[in-house]
Coordinates of C-alpha atoms and ligand atoms in Angstrom, one line a residue:
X26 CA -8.4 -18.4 -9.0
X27 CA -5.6 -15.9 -9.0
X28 CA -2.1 -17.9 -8.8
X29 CA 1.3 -16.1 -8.0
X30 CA 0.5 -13.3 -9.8
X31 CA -0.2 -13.6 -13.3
X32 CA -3.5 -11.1 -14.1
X33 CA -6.9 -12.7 -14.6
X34 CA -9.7 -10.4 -15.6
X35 CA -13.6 -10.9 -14.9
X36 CA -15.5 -9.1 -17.0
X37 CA -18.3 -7.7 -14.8
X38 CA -21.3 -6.1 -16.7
X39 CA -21.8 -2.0 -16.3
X40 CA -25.2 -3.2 -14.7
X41 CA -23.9 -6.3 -12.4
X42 CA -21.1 -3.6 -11.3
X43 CA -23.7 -0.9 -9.9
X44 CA -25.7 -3.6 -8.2
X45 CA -22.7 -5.1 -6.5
X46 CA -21.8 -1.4 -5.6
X47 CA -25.0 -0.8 -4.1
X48 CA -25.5 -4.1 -2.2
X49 CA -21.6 -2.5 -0.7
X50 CA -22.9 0.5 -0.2
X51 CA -25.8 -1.0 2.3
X52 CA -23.3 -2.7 4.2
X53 CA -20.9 0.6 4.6
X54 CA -24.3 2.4 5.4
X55 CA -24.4 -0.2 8.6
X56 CA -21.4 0.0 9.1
X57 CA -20.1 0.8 12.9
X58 CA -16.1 0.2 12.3
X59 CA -14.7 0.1 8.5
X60 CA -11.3 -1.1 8.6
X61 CA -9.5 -0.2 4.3
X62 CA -6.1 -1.6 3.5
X63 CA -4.7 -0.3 0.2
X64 CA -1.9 -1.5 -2.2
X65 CA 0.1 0.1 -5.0
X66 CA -3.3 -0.5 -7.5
X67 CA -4.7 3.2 -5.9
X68 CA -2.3 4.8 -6.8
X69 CA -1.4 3.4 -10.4
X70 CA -4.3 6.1 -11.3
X71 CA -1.5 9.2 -9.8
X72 CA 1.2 7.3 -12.4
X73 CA 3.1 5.2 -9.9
X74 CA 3.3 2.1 -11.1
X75 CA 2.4 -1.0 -9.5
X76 CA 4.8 -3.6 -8.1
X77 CA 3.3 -6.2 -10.7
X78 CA 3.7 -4.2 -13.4
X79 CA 7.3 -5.0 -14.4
X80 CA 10.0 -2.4 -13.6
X81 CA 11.0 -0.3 -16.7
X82 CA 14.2 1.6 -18.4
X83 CA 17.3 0.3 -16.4
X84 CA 15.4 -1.0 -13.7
X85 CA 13.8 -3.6 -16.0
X86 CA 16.7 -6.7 -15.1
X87 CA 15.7 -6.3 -11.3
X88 CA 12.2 -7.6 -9.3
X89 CA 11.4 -5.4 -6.7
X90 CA 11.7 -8.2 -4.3
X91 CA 15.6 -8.3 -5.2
X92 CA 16.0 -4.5 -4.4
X93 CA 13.9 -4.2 -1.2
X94 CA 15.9 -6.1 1.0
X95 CA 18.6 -5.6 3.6
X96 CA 20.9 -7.8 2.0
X97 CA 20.7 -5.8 -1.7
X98 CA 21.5 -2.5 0.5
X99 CA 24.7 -4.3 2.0
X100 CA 25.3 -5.4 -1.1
X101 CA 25.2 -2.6 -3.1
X102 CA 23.9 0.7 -1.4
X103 CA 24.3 2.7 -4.0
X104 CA 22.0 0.9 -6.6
X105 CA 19.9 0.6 -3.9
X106 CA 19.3 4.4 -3.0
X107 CA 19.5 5.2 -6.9
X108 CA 16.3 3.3 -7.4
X109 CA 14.6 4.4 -4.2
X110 CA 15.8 8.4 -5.8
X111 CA 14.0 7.4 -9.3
X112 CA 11.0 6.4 -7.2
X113 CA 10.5 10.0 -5.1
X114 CA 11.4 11.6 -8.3
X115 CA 8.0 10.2 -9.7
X116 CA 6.6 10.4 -6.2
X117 CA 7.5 14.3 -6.6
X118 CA 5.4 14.6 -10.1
X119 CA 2.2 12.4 -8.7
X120 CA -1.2 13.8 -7.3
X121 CA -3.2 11.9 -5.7
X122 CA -6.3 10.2 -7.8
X123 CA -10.3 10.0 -7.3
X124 CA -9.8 7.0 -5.5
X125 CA -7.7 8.7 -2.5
X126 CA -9.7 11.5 -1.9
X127 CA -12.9 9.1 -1.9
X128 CA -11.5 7.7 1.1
X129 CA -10.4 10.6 2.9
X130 CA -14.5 11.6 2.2
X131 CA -15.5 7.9 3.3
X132 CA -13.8 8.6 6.9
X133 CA -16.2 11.4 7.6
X134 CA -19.3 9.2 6.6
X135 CA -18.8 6.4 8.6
X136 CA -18.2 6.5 12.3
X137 CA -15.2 4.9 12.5
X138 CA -12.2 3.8 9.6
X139 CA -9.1 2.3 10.0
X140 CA -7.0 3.3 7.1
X141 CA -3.9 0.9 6.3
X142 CA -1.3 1.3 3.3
X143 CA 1.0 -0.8 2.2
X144 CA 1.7 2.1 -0.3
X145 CA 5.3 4.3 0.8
X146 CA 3.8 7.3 -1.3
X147 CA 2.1 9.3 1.4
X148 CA -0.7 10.3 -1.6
X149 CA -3.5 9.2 1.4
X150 CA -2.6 11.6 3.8
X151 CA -2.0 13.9 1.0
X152 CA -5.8 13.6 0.0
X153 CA -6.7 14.3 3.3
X154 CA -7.4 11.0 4.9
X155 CA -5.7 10.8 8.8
X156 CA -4.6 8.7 11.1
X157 CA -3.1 6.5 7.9
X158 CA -1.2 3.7 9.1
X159 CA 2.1 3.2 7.1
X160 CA 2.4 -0.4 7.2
X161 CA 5.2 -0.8 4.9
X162 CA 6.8 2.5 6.1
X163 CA 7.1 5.7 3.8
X164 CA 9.7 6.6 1.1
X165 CA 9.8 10.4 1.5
X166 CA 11.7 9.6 5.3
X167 CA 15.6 8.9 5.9
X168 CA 16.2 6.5 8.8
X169 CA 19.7 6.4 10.3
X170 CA 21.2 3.0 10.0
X171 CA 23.0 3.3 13.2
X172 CA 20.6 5.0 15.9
X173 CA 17.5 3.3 13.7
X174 CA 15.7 6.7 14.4
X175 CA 14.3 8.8 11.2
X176 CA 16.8 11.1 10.6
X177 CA 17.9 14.3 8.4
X178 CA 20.2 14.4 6.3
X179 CA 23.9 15.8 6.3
X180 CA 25.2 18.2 3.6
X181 CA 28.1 16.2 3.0
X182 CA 27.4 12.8 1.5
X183 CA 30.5 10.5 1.3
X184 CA 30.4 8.5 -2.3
X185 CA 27.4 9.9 -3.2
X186 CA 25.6 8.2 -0.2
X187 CA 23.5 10.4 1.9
X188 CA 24.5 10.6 6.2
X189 CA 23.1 11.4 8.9
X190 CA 23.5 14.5 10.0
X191 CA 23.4 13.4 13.7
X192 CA 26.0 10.9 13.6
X193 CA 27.2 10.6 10.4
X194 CA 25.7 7.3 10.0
X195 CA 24.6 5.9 6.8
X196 CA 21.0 6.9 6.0
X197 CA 18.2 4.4 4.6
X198 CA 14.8 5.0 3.1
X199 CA 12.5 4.6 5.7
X200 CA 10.7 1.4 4.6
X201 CA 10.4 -1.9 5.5
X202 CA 12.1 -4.5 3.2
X203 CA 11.7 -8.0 2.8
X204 CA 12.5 -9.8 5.8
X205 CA 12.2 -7.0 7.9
X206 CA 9.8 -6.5 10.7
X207 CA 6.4 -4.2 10.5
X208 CA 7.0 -1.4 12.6
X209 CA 5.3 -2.1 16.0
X210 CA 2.4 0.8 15.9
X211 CA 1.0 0.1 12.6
X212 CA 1.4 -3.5 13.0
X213 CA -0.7 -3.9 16.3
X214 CA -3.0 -0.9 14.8
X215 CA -3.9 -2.7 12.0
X216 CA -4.3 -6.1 14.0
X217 CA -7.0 -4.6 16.3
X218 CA -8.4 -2.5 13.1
X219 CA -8.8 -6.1 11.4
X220 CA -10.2 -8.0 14.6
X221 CA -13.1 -5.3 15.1
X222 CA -14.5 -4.0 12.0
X223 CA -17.4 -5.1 10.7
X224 CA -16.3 -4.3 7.0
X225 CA -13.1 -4.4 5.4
X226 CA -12.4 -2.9 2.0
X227 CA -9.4 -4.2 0.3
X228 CA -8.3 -1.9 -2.4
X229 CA -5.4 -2.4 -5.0
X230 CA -3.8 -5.1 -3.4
X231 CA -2.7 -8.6 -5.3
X232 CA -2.7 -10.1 -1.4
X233 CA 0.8 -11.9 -2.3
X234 CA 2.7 -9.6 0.5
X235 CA 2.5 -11.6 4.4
X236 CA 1.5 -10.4 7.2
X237 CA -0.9 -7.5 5.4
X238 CA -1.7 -10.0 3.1
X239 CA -3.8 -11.7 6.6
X240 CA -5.4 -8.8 7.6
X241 CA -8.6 -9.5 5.4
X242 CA -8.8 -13.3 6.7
X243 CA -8.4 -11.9 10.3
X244 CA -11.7 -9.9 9.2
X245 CA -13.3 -12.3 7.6
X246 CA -12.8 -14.5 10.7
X247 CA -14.0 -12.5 13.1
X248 CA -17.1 -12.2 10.9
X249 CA -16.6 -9.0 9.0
X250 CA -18.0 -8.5 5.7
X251 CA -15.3 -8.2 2.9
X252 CA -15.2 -6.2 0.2
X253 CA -13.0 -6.2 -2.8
X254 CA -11.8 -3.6 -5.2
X255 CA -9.7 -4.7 -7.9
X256 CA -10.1 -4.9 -12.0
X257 CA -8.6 -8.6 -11.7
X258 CA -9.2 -11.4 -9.6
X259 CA -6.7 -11.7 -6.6
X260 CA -5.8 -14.3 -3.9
X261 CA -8.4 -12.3 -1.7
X262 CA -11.7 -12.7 -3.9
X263 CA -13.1 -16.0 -2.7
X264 CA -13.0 -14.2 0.5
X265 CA -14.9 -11.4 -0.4
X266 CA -18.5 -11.2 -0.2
X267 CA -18.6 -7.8 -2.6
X268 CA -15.8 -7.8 -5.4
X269 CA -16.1 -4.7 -7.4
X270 CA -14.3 -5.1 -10.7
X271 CA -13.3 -2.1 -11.8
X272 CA -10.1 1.1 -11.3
X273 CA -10.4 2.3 -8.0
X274 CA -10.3 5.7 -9.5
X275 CA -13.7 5.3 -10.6
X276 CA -15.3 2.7 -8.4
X277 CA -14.8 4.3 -4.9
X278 CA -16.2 7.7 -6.4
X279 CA -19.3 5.2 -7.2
X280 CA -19.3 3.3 -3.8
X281 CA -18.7 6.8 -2.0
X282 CA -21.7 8.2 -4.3
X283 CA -24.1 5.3 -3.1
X284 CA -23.2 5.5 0.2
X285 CA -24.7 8.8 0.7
X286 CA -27.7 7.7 -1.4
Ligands
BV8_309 C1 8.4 -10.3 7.3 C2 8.1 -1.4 1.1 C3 9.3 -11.4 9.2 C4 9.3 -1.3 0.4 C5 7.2 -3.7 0.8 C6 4.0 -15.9 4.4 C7 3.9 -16.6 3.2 C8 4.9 -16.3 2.2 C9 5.9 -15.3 2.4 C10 6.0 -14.7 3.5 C11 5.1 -15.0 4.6 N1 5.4 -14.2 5.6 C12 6.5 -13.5 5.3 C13 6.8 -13.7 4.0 C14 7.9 -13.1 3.3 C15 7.5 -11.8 2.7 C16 6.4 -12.0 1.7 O1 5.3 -11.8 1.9 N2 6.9 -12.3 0.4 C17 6.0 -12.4 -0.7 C18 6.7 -11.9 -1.9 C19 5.5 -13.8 -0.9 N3 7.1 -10.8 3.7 C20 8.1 -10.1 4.3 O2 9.2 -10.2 4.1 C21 7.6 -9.1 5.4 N4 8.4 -9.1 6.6 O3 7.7 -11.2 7.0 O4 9.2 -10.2 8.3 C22 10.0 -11.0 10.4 C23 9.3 -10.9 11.6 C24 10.0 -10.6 12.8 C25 11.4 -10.3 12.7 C26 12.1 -10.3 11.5 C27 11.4 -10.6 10.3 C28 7.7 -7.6 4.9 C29 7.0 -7.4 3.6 C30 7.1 -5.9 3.3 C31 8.1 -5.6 2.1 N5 8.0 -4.2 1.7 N6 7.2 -2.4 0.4 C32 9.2 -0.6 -1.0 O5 8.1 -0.2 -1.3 O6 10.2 -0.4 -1.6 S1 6.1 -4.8 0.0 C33 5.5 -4.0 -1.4 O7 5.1 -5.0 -2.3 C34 4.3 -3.1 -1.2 O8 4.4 -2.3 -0.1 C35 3.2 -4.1 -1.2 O9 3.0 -4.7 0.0 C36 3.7 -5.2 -2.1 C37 3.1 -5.1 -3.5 O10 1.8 -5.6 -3.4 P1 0.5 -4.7 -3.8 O11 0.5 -3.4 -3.1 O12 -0.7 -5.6 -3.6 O13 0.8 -4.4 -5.3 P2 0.9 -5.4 -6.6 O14 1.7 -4.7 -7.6 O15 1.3 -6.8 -6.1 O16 -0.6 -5.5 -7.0 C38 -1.3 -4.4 -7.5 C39 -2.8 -4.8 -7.5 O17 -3.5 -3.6 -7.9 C40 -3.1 -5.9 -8.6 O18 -4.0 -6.9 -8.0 C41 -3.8 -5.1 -9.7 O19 -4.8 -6.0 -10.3 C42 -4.5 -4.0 -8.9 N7 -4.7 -2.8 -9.7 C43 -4.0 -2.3 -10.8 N8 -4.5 -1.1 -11.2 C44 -5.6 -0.8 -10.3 C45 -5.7 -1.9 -9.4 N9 -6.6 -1.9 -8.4 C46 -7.5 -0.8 -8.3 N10 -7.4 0.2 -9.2 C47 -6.5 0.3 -10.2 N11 -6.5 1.3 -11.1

């Protein structure tokens, strides 16, 4: 069992893999509601990295848990939007990957998908997929700190610290930190998503982050069948009935594949 993050690997057979992907497969084929939440593992594939895997160059002394919060942007706003800048810089270079635009293909097989992201990157909706609900928010948006309404920006920027050109307010990314709220649409979305599907695929996700982390037990609860893609085991996989160990740049493809089958 996967404890507090540290990576453990199962090393699933080429030929156990495709059986487990077509025994998910017949359960997507049946499927009336299919309710996906996805984490930063999707889109390691597009060259973001993940929030597990350490941060790098001069981000390397922080944990991203220290610089998503409220209290690190009173702290120190500027440190704060720098990283958020060398994030959207990367975003800026970044595609979206196999796995994204299997999705966006998956909503148009099955008669009804719920698609939420815990990912800020926008790469789903980029792929094609709609309705995507931004759990966690999205880092391409300014919010105004003042009238807490997305906002654009103002030409002038005092101490290198981007306004609002509205009100002059200090801007924020538009993302929820750590001890902040989900934003009230996506939250109650992805609730009622969770309480009626009768499959929930859980993509790229270490399940550490509350509340998306209690989506797939709301699932599983209300009897849905779970299904797990991941190359290591996480807190989720003694949940799921279907864990398919392997990128999701390649397995979805497969699962998408034998779907249609
Ligand atoms: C809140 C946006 C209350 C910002 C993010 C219950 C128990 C314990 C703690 C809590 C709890 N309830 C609340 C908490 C506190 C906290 C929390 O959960 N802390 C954790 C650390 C224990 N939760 C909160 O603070 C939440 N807010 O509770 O508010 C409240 C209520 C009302 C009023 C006031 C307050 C808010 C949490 C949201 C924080 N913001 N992101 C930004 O991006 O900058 S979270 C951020 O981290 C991501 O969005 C994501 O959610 C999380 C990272 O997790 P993953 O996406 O799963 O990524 P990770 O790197 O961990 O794992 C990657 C996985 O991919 C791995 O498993 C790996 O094996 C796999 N993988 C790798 N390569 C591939 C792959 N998979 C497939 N294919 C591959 N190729």
């Amino acid at each position: 069992m996967a404890t507090g993050g540290q990576r453990i690997v199962e090393d699933v057979p080429a030929a156990v893999l495709a059986e487990r992907i077509d025994q998910a497969a017949a359960a997507l084929r049946k499927a009336r509601y299919v309710c996906v939440l996805t984490g930063a593992g999707i889109s390691s594939e597009s060259g973001i990295p993940t929030f597990r895997d350490a941060l790098t160059g001069l981000w390397a002394k922080f944990s991203p848990e220290e610089l998503a919060t409220p209290e690190a942007f009173e702290r120190d706003a500027k440190l704060v939007w720098d990283w958020y800048e060398s994030r959207r810089r990367l975003l800026r270079e970044a595609e979206p990957n196999p796995g994204h635009y299997a999705l966006a293909e998956l909503e148009r097989r099955v008669p009804k998908l719920t698609l939420v992201t815990q990912n800020v990157d926008g790469l789903h909706q980029r792929a094609g997929s709609s309705g995507v609900l931004e759990y966690h928010g999205n880092i391409l948006r300014d919010r105004c700190t003042l009238e807490q309404i997305v906002a654009d920006r103002s030409e002038d920027s005092r101490n290198g610290l981007p306004r609002c050109a509205a009100c002059g307010g200090l801007l924020r990314p538009d993302v929820v930190w750590f001890g902040e709220p989900i934003p009230r649409g996506p939250m109650l979305g992805a609730a009622a998503a969770a309480e009626r599907c009768d499959v929930f695929l859980s993509i790229g996700t270490s399940s550490l982050v509350y509340p998306a982390a209690g989506l797939a037990e709301t699932a599983r609860h209300a009897g849905a069948t779970i299904i797990e893609v991941n190359p290591n085991v996480t807190e989720l996989s003694a949940l799921a009935q279907f864990a398919l160990r392997g990128p999701s740049g390649r397995v979805l493809p497969a699962l998408l594949a034998a779907v249609a089958d």
